CSV table of C-alpha atoms in Angstrom, one decimal:
chain,number,residue,atom,x,y,z
A,1,MET,CA,0.0,-0.4,-0.1
A,2,PRO,CA,1.6,3.5,-0.9
A,3,SER,CA,2.4,5.9,1.7
A,4,PRO,CA,0.5,8.9,2.7
A,5,ALA,CA,3.1,11.1,1.5
A,6,ILE,CA,3.2,9.5,-2.0
A,7,THR,CA,-0.1,9.5,-1.9
A,8,PHE,CA,-0.7,13.0,-1.2
A,9,SER,CA,2.1,13.9,-4.1
A,10,LEU,CA,0.2,11.8,-6.9
A,11,ILE,CA,-3.1,13.8,-6.1
A,12,LEU,CA,-1.1,16.8,-5.8
A,13,LEU,CA,0.1,15.9,-9.3
A,14,ALA,CA,-3.2,14.8,-10.8
A,15,ALA,CA,-4.7,18.1,-9.7
A,16,GLN,CA,-1.9,20.4,-11.6
A,17,THR,CA,-2.2,18.3,-14.7
A,18,TYR,CA,-6.2,18.6,-15.0
A,19,ALA,CA,-6.1,22.1,-14.5
A,20,ALA,CA,-3.7,22.7,-17.0
A,21,CYS,CA,-6.1,21.0,-19.6
A,22,TYR,CA,-8.4,23.8,-21.3
A,23,ASP,CA,-10.3,24.1,-24.3
A,24,PRO,CA,-10.3,27.2,-26.6
A,25,SER,CA,-13.4,28.9,-25.8
A,26,PRO,CA,-14.3,32.4,-24.4
A,27,ALA,CA,-13.2,31.8,-21.3
A,28,PHE,CA,-10.0,30.3,-22.1
A,29,VAL,CA,-8.8,32.0,-25.2
A,30,PRO,CA,-5.9,30.3,-27.5
A,31,PRO,CA,-2.3,31.8,-26.8
A,32,LYS,CA,-1.3,34.6,-29.1
A,33,SER,CA,0.0,34.3,-32.7
A,34,SER,CA,3.7,35.2,-31.5
A,35,THR,CA,4.1,32.0,-29.3
A,36,TYR,CA,3.6,30.7,-32.6
A,37,ARG,CA,4.6,32.8,-35.1
A,38,ASP,CA,8.7,31.4,-34.8
A,39,SER,CA,7.7,28.1,-34.1
A,40,PRO,CA,10.1,25.6,-36.4
A,41,ALA,CA,8.1,22.5,-35.3
A,42,LEU,CA,4.5,24.0,-36.4
A,43,ASN,CA,6.0,25.9,-39.5
A,44,ASP,CA,6.9,22.7,-40.6
A,45,ALA,CA,3.6,21.2,-39.9
A,46,PHE,CA,1.8,23.4,-42.3
A,47,GLU,CA,4.2,22.7,-44.9
A,48,GLY,CA,3.6,18.5,-44.7
A,49,ILE,CA,-0.2,19.9,-44.5
A,50,SER,CA,0.5,21.5,-47.6
A,51,ALA,CA,2.2,19.0,-49.6
A,52,SER,CA,-0.5,16.2,-48.5
A,53,LEU,CA,-3.3,18.7,-49.5
A,54,GLY,CA,-1.6,19.3,-52.6
A,55,LYS,CA,-0.6,16.2,-53.9
A,56,LEU,CA,-4.6,15.3,-52.9
A,57,ILE,CA,-6.3,18.0,-54.5
A,58,ALA,CA,-4.2,17.5,-57.9
A,59,GLN,CA,-6.5,14.2,-58.3
A,60,THR,CA,-9.6,15.1,-61.2
A,61,ALA,CA,-11.6,13.7,-58.0
A,62,PHE,CA,-11.7,17.5,-56.6
A,63,ASP,CA,-12.0,18.9,-60.1
A,64,THR,CA,-15.1,20.3,-58.6
A,65,SER,CA,-14.3,20.9,-55.0
A,66,SER,CA,-13.2,24.9,-53.4
A,67,PHE,CA,-12.2,24.9,-50.2
A,68,SER,CA,-10.5,27.1,-47.7
A,69,ILE,CA,-8.5,26.5,-44.3
A,70,GLU,CA,-7.2,28.5,-41.7
A,71,VAL,CA,-5.2,28.1,-38.7
A,72,THR,CA,-5.5,30.9,-36.5
A,73,THR,CA,-4.9,32.3,-32.4
A,74,SER,CA,-6.9,34.4,-30.9
A,75,THR,CA,-5.3,37.4,-33.2
A,76,ASP,CA,-3.6,36.5,-36.1
A,77,SER,CA,-3.5,34.1,-39.2
A,78,LEU,CA,-0.7,31.3,-38.7
A,79,TRP,CA,-1.6,29.5,-41.7
A,80,GLU,CA,-3.9,29.2,-44.7
A,81,LEU,CA,-4.6,26.9,-47.9
A,82,HIS,CA,-7.1,27.9,-50.6
A,83,HIS,CA,-7.9,25.9,-53.3
A,84,THR,CA,-10.6,26.8,-56.2
A,85,ALA,CA,-12.5,24.2,-58.5
A,86,ARG,CA,-11.2,23.9,-61.9
A,87,ASP,CA,-14.2,22.5,-62.9
A,88,LYS,CA,-16.8,25.5,-62.3
A,89,ASP,CA,-20.8,25.5,-62.1
A,90,SER,CA,-22.0,27.3,-65.2
A,91,VAL,CA,-25.4,27.3,-63.2
A,92,ARG,CA,-24.4,28.7,-60.3
A,93,PRO,CA,-20.9,30.3,-60.7
A,94,GLY,CA,-18.8,31.5,-57.6
A,95,ALA,CA,-16.2,33.3,-57.3
A,96,GLU,CA,-13.1,33.0,-59.7
A,97,LYS,CA,-10.6,32.0,-57.5
A,98,VAL,CA,-11.5,31.6,-53.6
A,99,GLY,CA,-9.0,33.4,-50.8
A,100,GLY,CA,-9.4,34.6,-47.3
A,101,ARG,CA,-12.5,36.7,-47.8
A,102,SER,CA,-14.6,34.5,-49.7
A,103,VAL,CA,-18.2,33.8,-48.6
A,104,TYR,CA,-19.1,29.7,-48.4
A,105,ARG,CA,-22.6,28.7,-47.2
A,106,ILE,CA,-21.6,27.1,-43.9
A,107,ALA,CA,-25.1,25.5,-43.1
A,108,SER,CA,-25.0,24.5,-39.9
A,109,ILE,CA,-21.6,25.9,-38.5
A,110,THR,CA,-23.6,29.1,-38.1
A,111,LYS,CA,-25.4,27.6,-35.0
A,112,ALA,CA,-21.8,27.9,-33.2
A,113,PHE,CA,-22.0,31.8,-33.7
A,114,THR,CA,-25.3,31.9,-32.5
A,115,ALA,CA,-24.5,29.7,-29.7
A,116,LEU,CA,-21.7,32.0,-28.4
A,117,ALA,CA,-23.6,35.4,-29.3
A,118,ILE,CA,-26.1,34.3,-26.8
A,119,ILE,CA,-22.9,33.3,-24.0
A,120,GLN,CA,-22.0,37.2,-25.0
A,121,GLN,CA,-25.4,38.1,-24.1
A,122,HIS,CA,-25.3,36.6,-21.4
A,123,VAL,CA,-21.9,37.7,-19.9
A,124,ALA,CA,-22.8,41.3,-20.9
A,125,GLY,CA,-25.9,40.6,-18.4
A,126,ASN,CA,-28.4,41.5,-21.2
A,127,LEU,CA,-30.4,37.8,-20.7
A,128,SER,CA,-29.5,34.5,-18.9
A,129,ILE,CA,-28.8,31.4,-20.4
A,130,ASP,CA,-31.6,29.7,-18.3
A,131,ASP,CA,-34.0,32.0,-19.7
A,132,THR,CA,-37.3,30.0,-21.2
A,133,ILE,CA,-37.2,30.2,-25.0
A,134,ASP,CA,-41.2,31.2,-24.6
A,135,GLN,CA,-39.6,34.8,-22.6
A,136,TYR,CA,-38.5,35.5,-26.4
A,137,LEU,CA,-40.2,33.9,-28.8
A,138,ASP,CA,-44.2,33.4,-29.3
A,139,LEU,CA,-43.6,29.8,-30.4
A,140,ARG,CA,-47.3,27.4,-29.7
A,141,GLY,CA,-47.9,24.0,-30.6
A,142,ASP,CA,-47.3,20.8,-28.3
A,143,ILE,CA,-43.6,21.3,-27.4
A,144,GLN,CA,-43.8,22.4,-23.7
A,145,TRP,CA,-41.7,25.8,-24.4
A,146,SER,CA,-42.2,27.1,-21.3
A,147,ASP,CA,-40.1,24.1,-19.7
A,148,ILE,CA,-36.6,24.2,-22.4
A,149,THR,CA,-33.8,27.3,-21.8
A,150,LEU,CA,-31.4,29.1,-23.9
A,151,ARG,CA,-28.6,26.8,-22.6
A,152,THR,CA,-31.0,23.2,-23.2
A,153,VAL,CA,-31.3,24.4,-27.0
A,154,ALA,CA,-27.6,25.7,-26.9
A,155,SER,CA,-25.7,22.6,-25.9
A,156,GLN,CA,-28.3,20.2,-28.1
A,157,LEU,CA,-29.9,19.0,-25.0
A,158,SER,CA,-33.3,20.3,-25.4
A,159,GLY,CA,-35.1,17.2,-26.1
A,160,ILE,CA,-35.7,18.4,-29.8
A,161,PRO,CA,-34.6,16.6,-32.6
A,162,ARG,CA,-34.9,18.0,-35.8
A,163,ASP,CA,-37.6,17.5,-38.1
A,164,PHE,CA,-39.0,16.0,-35.1
A,165,ALA,CA,-42.0,14.4,-37.2
A,166,MET,CA,-39.9,13.5,-40.2
A,167,GLY,CA,-39.0,9.6,-39.0
A,168,ASP,CA,-43.1,9.4,-38.0
A,169,LEU,CA,-43.8,5.5,-38.7
A,170,LEU,CA,-47.6,7.0,-39.5
A,171,TYR,CA,-46.2,9.5,-42.2
A,172,GLY,CA,-43.5,6.6,-43.6
A,173,VAL,CA,-45.5,3.7,-44.1
A,174,PRO,CA,-48.6,3.5,-45.6
A,175,ASP,CA,-50.1,1.0,-43.4
A,176,PRO,CA,-48.1,0.5,-40.1
A,177,VAL,CA,-50.4,-2.4,-39.0
A,178,SER,CA,-48.7,-4.3,-41.7
A,179,LEU,CA,-45.2,-4.5,-39.7
A,180,GLY,CA,-47.0,-5.8,-36.9
A,181,LEU,CA,-47.7,-2.3,-35.0
A,182,PRO,CA,-51.3,-1.7,-33.0
A,183,PRO,CA,-53.7,0.3,-34.7
A,184,VAL,CA,-53.6,4.0,-33.6
A,185,THR,CA,-55.4,7.0,-34.1
A,186,GLY,CA,-54.3,10.7,-35.0
A,187,GLU,CA,-54.5,11.2,-31.4
A,188,GLY,CA,-51.2,12.2,-30.1
A,189,ILE,CA,-49.0,12.5,-33.8
A,190,PRO,CA,-47.7,15.8,-33.9
A,191,LYS,CA,-49.3,18.2,-35.3
A,192,CYS,CA,-46.6,19.7,-37.5
A,193,ASP,CA,-45.1,18.1,-40.0
A,194,SER,CA,-41.6,19.8,-41.3
A,195,PRO,CA,-42.0,22.3,-42.2
A,196,CYS,CA,-44.5,24.3,-40.5
A,197,PHE,CA,-45.2,27.2,-39.1
A,198,GLY,CA,-44.7,27.8,-34.9
A,199,ASP,CA,-48.5,27.8,-34.3
A,200,GLY,CA,-48.4,23.6,-34.9
A,201,LYS,CA,-50.1,24.2,-38.7
A,202,PRO,CA,-48.4,23.0,-41.8
A,203,SER,CA,-46.8,25.6,-44.1
A,204,SER,CA,-46.7,23.9,-47.5
A,205,ILE,CA,-47.4,20.1,-46.5
A,206,THR,CA,-50.2,18.0,-45.3
A,207,LEU,CA,-49.4,15.6,-42.7
A,208,THR,CA,-49.9,12.5,-45.1
A,209,SER,CA,-47.3,13.8,-47.4
A,210,ARG,CA,-43.6,12.3,-47.9
A,211,HIS,CA,-40.3,14.0,-47.5
A,212,THR,CA,-38.9,14.1,-50.3
A,213,ASN,CA,-35.8,16.6,-49.8
A,214,PRO,CA,-33.0,15.7,-48.1
A,215,PRO,CA,-31.9,17.1,-44.9
A,216,THR,CA,-29.8,20.7,-45.1
């Protein structure tokens, strides 16, 4: 059995190790760029990444792909790489050459910006992340918005699935009973199919329609 002195030393060491591990966040911002700007190891890594990606995007499979990659600190950019598609879409032409100021359709990554903006407003005292949704939005339907907070929505712990009616067997199967399911009525079925308005009424499709569009 370890002596008390050894045990105490190990506990102190573990605490110091844990205390030094922080993920970059508004509370623990990344180090300033001067820390890495002259790092030979980091510069070598960037050169290796550039060379590897250069070989990859030389393949014809990437003729229709454009992308931008940038590694930043809290104050400056350390490295960036941009690739413009060689075969552009004539129907929806984009930038002739992509760069650091190119605008991309970034889809769901905007959720991170929304969450960050809410956190900043919380820190500024303009709202609380534990406020309920119905304090800011007049939403109706069957979802209990008064029990759902900004915090749970931002952390995806609210219990609201995306397109919550999308996978209901009553919509996707002509005859659920044929699968061995018991007969059911329309009572309890979500009144709001996807897409819909906040009042629980379908916007452009009916409850019996089939989803034909891919997720966005």
